[in-house]
């Protein structure tokens, strides 16, 4: 079945530094990889996503890279700020059944990012 | 800005009691998901609807959990009877469709505590 591994489980950085979170996936047919930010007591919020037809996507201080050959993708946050502190989840969207046309999201276990002022 | 609405935000119930959660997806979103998130872990899919039809409920504990989306809009997830291990955050999400690259948007969740 599909599996998403996420590392590290916790990450502490100083304000202004960069943070990198990495994920690997097993379903080689997956083509959509979103990242979610979850603040305490709230639902996950989509912050950026990447589709397999591109290798990198950037949105202000956030960027994602995708290596389909190696089946891994990463989230990069530059110039971190205290409000970036949250749990970040990677996910991959794979087919419910092999060769099918319905898809489901499978999440990693999350990374607790702490940005110290 | 359109958002997924869930209620209640918090629910405390005694074990063996029944409990129900409600979700109203973003208008026009045909696909609705219920996820369970245990503290410290990522969300895990319980059931997925396309309009009023169940597309996948393979991870739903059907002896005690049920879900419906009768008119293809809002949805209810029920647990009867609740067990201590059901304590978790229950998240609803919606997307335009089941296609591979459609974004899914989450509600704020219902935090369930079973005592």
Short mmCIF file of C-alpha atoms in Angstrom, two decimals, chain A:
data_model
loop_
_atom_site.label_atom_id
_atom_site.label_comp_id
_atom_site.label_asym_id
_atom_site.label_seq_id
_atom_site.Cartn_x
_atom_site.Cartn_y
_atom_site.Cartn_z
CA UNK A 1 0.00 0.00 0.00
CA UNK A 2 0.96 3.65 -0.14
CA UNK A 3 3.36 4.96 2.49
CA UNK A 4 4.78 8.41 3.19
CA UNK A 5 7.76 8.85 5.48
CA UNK A 6 8.57 12.30 6.84
CA UNK A 7 11.73 13.57 8.55
CA UNK A 8 12.59 15.03 10.94
CA UNK A 9 9.79 14.61 13.46
CA UNK A 10 10.91 17.76 15.28
CA UNK A 11 12.95 20.72 14.06
CA UNK A 12 14.10 23.75 16.02
CA UNK A 13 15.66 26.74 14.26
CA UNK A 14 16.57 30.31 15.09
CA UNK A 15 14.51 33.10 13.60
CA UNK A 16 15.90 34.01 10.18
CA UNK A 17 17.42 30.58 9.52
CA UNK A 18 16.11 28.13 6.92
CA UNK A 19 14.14 24.98 7.65
CA UNK A 20 13.97 21.88 5.46
CA UNK A 21 11.54 18.97 5.82
CA UNK A 22 11.88 15.86 3.68
CA UNK A 23 9.44 13.16 2.63
CA UNK A 24 9.67 9.94 0.68
CA UNK A 25 6.79 8.02 -0.88
CA UNK A 26 6.28 4.55 -2.25
CA UNK A 27 3.61 4.86 -4.96
CA UNK A 28 5.50 5.60 -8.15
CA UNK A 29 2.23 6.49 -9.88
CA UNK A 30 1.55 9.45 -7.57
CA UNK A 31 1.64 12.83 -9.26
CA UNK A 32 0.40 15.34 -6.70
CA UNK A 33 2.18 16.32 -3.47
CA UNK A 34 0.67 18.93 -1.14
CA UNK A 35 2.07 20.37 2.08
CA UNK A 36 -0.12 21.35 5.01
CA UNK A 37 0.54 23.53 8.06
CA UNK A 38 -1.40 22.75 11.22
CA UNK A 39 -1.49 25.12 14.16
CA UNK A 40 -2.51 23.93 17.60
CA UNK A 41 -6.19 23.07 17.80
CA UNK A 42 -6.86 23.83 14.14
CA UNK A 43 -7.31 21.85 10.96
CA UNK A 44 -4.49 21.44 8.42
CA UNK A 45 -4.10 24.35 6.02
CA UNK A 46 -2.79 23.84 2.50
CA UNK A 47 0.29 26.03 2.04
CA UNK A 48 1.82 24.81 -1.20
CA UNK A 49 1.64 21.87 -3.57
CA UNK A 50 3.60 20.45 -6.47
CA UNK A 51 2.63 18.34 -9.43
CA UNK A 52 4.94 15.86 -11.08
CA UNK A 53 5.36 17.85 -14.26
CA UNK A 54 7.61 20.32 -12.40
CA UNK A 55 10.65 19.81 -10.22
CA UNK A 56 10.36 22.94 -8.09
CA UNK A 57 7.77 25.50 -7.06
CA UNK A 58 8.21 28.65 -5.00
CA UNK A 59 5.82 30.96 -3.19
CA UNK A 60 7.53 33.81 -1.35
CA UNK A 61 9.50 32.21 1.51
CA UNK A 62 8.26 28.69 0.83
CA UNK A 63 9.53 26.32 -1.85
CA UNK A 64 8.98 22.66 -2.66
CA UNK A 65 11.20 20.36 -4.70
CA UNK A 66 10.28 17.01 -6.18
CA UNK A 67 12.50 14.18 -7.38
CA UNK A 68 10.24 11.60 -8.99
CA UNK A 69 13.07 9.24 -9.80
CA UNK A 70 14.13 9.03 -6.17
CA UNK A 71 10.51 9.37 -4.95
CA UNK A 72 11.19 12.15 -2.52
CA UNK A 73 10.05 15.73 -2.08
CA UNK A 74 11.03 18.51 0.30
CA UNK A 75 9.68 21.70 1.84
CA UNK A 76 12.04 24.63 2.26
CA UNK A 77 11.19 27.65 4.40
CA UNK A 78 13.61 30.57 4.26
CA UNK A 79 13.93 33.51 6.66
CA UNK A 80 11.85 31.70 9.25
CA UNK A 81 9.64 33.71 11.61
CA UNK A 82 8.09 32.75 14.96
CA UNK A 83 4.67 32.52 13.28
CA UNK A 84 6.03 29.70 11.12
CA UNK A 85 6.02 27.53 14.25
CA UNK A 86 3.51 24.73 13.67
CA UNK A 87 3.26 21.09 12.62
CA UNK A 88 3.90 20.54 8.92
CA UNK A 89 2.57 17.54 7.02
CA UNK A 90 3.54 16.28 3.61
CA UNK A 91 1.08 14.18 1.64
CA UNK A 92 0.81 12.32 -1.62
CA UNK A 93 -2.26 11.65 -3.67
CA UNK A 94 -2.35 8.14 -4.99
CA UNK A 95 -4.92 5.96 -6.69
CA UNK A 96 -7.42 4.24 -4.39
CA UNK A 97 -7.01 1.12 -6.45
CA UNK A 98 -4.30 0.21 -8.93
CA UNK A 99 -5.16 1.65 -12.31
CA UNK A 100 -8.26 3.35 -10.96
CA UNK A 101 -9.38 6.94 -11.48
CA UNK A 102 -10.21 7.78 -7.85
CA UNK A 103 -7.52 9.15 -5.56
CA UNK A 104 -6.89 9.62 -1.88
CA UNK A 105 -4.43 11.63 0.21
CA UNK A 106 -1.93 9.82 2.39
CA UNK A 107 -0.12 11.90 5.01
CA UNK A 108 3.26 11.72 6.65
CA UNK A 109 3.46 11.73 10.45
CA UNK A 110 4.29 15.41 10.65
CA UNK A 111 7.18 17.67 11.66
CA UNK A 112 6.92 19.98 14.65
CA UNK A 113 8.77 23.14 13.64
CA UNK A 114 9.76 25.57 16.36
CA UNK A 115 11.21 28.95 15.39
CA UNK A 116 13.00 30.56 18.32
CA UNK A 117 13.03 34.39 18.46
#
